[in-house]
GROMACS .gro file of C-alpha atoms in nm:
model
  160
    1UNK     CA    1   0.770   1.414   0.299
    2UNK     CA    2   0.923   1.177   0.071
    3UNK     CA    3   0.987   1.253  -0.309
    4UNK     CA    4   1.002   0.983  -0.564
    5UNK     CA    5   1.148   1.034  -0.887
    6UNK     CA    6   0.891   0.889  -1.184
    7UNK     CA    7   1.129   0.594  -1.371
    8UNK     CA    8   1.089   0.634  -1.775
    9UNK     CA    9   1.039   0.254  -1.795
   10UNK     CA   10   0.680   0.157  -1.781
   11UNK     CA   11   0.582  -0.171  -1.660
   12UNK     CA   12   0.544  -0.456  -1.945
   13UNK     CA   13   0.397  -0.784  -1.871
   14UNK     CA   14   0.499  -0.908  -2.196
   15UNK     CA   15   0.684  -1.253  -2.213
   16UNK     CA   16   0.549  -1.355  -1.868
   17UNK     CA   17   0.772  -1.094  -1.710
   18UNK     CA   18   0.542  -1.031  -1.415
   19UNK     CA   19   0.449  -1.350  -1.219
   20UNK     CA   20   0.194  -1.215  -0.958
   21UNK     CA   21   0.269  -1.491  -0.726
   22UNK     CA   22   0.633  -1.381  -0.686
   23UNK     CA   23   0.736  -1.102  -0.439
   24UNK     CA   24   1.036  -1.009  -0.644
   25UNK     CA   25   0.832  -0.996  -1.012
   26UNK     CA   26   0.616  -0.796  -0.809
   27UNK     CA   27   0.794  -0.559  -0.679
   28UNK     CA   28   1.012  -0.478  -1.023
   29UNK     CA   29   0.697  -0.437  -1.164
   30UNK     CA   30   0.528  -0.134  -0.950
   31UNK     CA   31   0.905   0.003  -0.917
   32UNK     CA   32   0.904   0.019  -1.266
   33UNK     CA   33   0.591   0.215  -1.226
   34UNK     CA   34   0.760   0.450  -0.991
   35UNK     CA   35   0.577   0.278  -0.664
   36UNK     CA   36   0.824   0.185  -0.414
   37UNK     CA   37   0.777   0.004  -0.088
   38UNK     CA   38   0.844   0.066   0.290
   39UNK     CA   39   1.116  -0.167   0.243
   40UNK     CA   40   1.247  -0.217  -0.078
   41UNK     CA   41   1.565  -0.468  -0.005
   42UNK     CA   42   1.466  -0.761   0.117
   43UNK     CA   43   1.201  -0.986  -0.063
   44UNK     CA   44   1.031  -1.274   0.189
   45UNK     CA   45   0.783  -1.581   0.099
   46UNK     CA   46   0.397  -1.467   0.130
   47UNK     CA   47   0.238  -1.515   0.523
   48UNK     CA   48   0.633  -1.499   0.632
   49UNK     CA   49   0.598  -1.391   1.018
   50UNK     CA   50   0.943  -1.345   1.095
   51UNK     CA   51   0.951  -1.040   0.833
   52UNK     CA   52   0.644  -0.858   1.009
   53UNK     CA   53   0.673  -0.544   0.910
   54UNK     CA   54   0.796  -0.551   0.632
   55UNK     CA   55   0.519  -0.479   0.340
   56UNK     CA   56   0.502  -0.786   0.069
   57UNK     CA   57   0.322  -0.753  -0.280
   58UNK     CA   58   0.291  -1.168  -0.358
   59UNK     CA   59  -0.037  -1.238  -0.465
   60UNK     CA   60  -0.163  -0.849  -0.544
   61UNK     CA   61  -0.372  -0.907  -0.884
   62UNK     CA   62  -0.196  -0.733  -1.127
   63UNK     CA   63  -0.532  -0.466  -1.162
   64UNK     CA   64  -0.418  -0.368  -0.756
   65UNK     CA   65  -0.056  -0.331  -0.910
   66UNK     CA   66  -0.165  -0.135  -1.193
   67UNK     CA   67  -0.373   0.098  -1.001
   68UNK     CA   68  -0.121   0.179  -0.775
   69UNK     CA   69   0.117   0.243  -1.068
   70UNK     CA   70  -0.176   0.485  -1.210
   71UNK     CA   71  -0.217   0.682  -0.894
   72UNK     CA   72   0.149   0.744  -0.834
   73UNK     CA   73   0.161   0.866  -1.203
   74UNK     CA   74  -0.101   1.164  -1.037
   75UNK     CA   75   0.155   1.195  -0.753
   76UNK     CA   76   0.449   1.061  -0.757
   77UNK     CA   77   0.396   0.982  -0.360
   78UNK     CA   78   0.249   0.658  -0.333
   79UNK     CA   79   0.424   0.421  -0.113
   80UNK     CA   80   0.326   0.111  -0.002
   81UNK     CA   81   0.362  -0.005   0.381
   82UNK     CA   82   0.160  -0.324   0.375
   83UNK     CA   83   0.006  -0.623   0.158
   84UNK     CA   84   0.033  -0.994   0.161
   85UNK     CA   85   0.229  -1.051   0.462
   86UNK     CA   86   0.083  -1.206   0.730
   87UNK     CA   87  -0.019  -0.971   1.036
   88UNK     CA   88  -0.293  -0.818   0.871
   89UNK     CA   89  -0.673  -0.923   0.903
   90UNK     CA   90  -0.795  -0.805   0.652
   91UNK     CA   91  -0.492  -0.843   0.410
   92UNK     CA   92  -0.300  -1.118   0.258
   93UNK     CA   93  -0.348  -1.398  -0.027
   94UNK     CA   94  -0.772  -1.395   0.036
   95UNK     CA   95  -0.785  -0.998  -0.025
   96UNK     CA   96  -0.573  -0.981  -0.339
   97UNK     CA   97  -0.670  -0.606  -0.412
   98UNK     CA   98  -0.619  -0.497  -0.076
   99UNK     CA   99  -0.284  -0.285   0.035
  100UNK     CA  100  -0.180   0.025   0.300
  101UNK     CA  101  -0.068   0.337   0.166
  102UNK     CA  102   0.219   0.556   0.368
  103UNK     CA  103  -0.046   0.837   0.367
  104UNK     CA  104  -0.030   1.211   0.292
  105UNK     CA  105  -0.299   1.410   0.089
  106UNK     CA  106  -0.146   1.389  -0.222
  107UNK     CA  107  -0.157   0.983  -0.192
  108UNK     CA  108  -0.504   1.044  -0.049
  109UNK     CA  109  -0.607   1.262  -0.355
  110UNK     CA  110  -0.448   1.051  -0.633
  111UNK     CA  111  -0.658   0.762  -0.531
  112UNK     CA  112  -0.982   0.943  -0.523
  113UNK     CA  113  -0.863   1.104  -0.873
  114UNK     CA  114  -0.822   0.752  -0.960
  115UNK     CA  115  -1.152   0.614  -0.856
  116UNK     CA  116  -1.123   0.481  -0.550
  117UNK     CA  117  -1.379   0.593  -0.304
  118UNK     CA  118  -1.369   0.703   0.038
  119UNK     CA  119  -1.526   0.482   0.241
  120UNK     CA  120  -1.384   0.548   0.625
  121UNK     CA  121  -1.535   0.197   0.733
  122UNK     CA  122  -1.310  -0.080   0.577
  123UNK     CA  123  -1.541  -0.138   0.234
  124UNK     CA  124  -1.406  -0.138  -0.091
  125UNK     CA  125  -1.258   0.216  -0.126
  126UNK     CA  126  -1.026   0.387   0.081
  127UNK     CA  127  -0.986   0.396   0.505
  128UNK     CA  128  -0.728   0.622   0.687
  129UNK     CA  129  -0.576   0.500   1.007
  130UNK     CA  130  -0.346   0.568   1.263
  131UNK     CA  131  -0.259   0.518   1.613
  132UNK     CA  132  -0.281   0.687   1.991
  133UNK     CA  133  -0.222   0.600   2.298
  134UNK     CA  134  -0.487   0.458   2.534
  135UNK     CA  135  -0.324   0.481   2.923
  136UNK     CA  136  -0.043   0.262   2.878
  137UNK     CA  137  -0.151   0.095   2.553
  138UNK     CA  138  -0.100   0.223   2.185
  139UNK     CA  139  -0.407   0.180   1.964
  140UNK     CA  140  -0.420   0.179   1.570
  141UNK     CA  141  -0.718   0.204   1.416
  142UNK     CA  142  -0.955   0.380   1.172
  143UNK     CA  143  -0.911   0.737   1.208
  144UNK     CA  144  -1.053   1.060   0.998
  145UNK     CA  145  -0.806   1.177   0.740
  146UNK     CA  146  -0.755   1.532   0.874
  147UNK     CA  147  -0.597   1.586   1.170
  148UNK     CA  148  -0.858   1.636   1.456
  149UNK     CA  149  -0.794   1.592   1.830
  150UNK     CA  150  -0.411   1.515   1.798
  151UNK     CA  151  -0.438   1.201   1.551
  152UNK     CA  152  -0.302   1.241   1.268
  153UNK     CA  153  -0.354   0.944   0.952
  154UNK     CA  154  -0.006   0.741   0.912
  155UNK     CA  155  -0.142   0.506   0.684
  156UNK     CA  156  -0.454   0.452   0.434
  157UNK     CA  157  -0.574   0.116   0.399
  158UNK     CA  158  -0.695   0.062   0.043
  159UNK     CA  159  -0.921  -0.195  -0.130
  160UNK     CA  160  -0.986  -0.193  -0.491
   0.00000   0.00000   0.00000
């Protein structure tokens, strides 16, 4: 379980200070929210392969940034493990409004206080997935949110 402290500053766009297209504006701007990433030090161009892995918040609109910001107000959990960088079908600069979630209920239950739907089925609303092991193979995939049959969510795929 990870615990992130809420920061007093609240995020401003005033002056031009947040620049959508740039990973770093970005970024200052949800952690001034209190929404952190899976990795927070290094900041890449948008579609970059070589940082797979790596989440990247270029080209969010600034309504996916700001609803992030308000569900983490709820929770104080919400971390986000992907976005705009390339490895992701259904992510990146044509789904602006579309980001994973490091799940856990309380993520899961600030964005439904929040209005965004569960869906389960990759719509606009919320998915849970997670992987398993297929012979010698690892999976990941949409999965319920509870735990049933030994899977257990690591991530909820989100589009606003």
């Amino acid at each position: 379980t990870r615990t992130v402290t809420q920061s007093a500053v609240q995020p401003s766009v005033q002056d031009g200070a947040l620049d959508i297209n740039n990973e770093e504006s970005g970024r200052k701007y949800l952690k001034a929210g209190g929404v952190y990433l899976q990795n927070n030090k290094h900041s890449f161009p948008i579609g970059d392969n070589v940082c797979l892995g790596k989440a990247n918040v270029a080209g969010l609109s600034q309504s996916t940034l700001d609803k992030l910001i308000k569900a983490n107000k709820i929770c104080q959990c919400i971390v986000i493990t992907g976005g705009t960088e390339a490895g992701h079908l259904s992510h990146g600069l044509d789904h602006p409004n579309t980001v994973d979630v490091d799940y856990s209920t309380g993520a899961l239950r600030a964005l439904l206080a929040t209005g965004v739907n569960y869906s389960g089925n990759f719509g606009a609303g919320s998915t849970c997935e997670g992987c398993w092991k297929e012979g010698a193979d690892t999976k990941c995939g949409k999965i319920t949110c509870s735990q049933t049959e030994g899977l257990t969510a690591k991530w909820i795929h989100v589009e606003f």
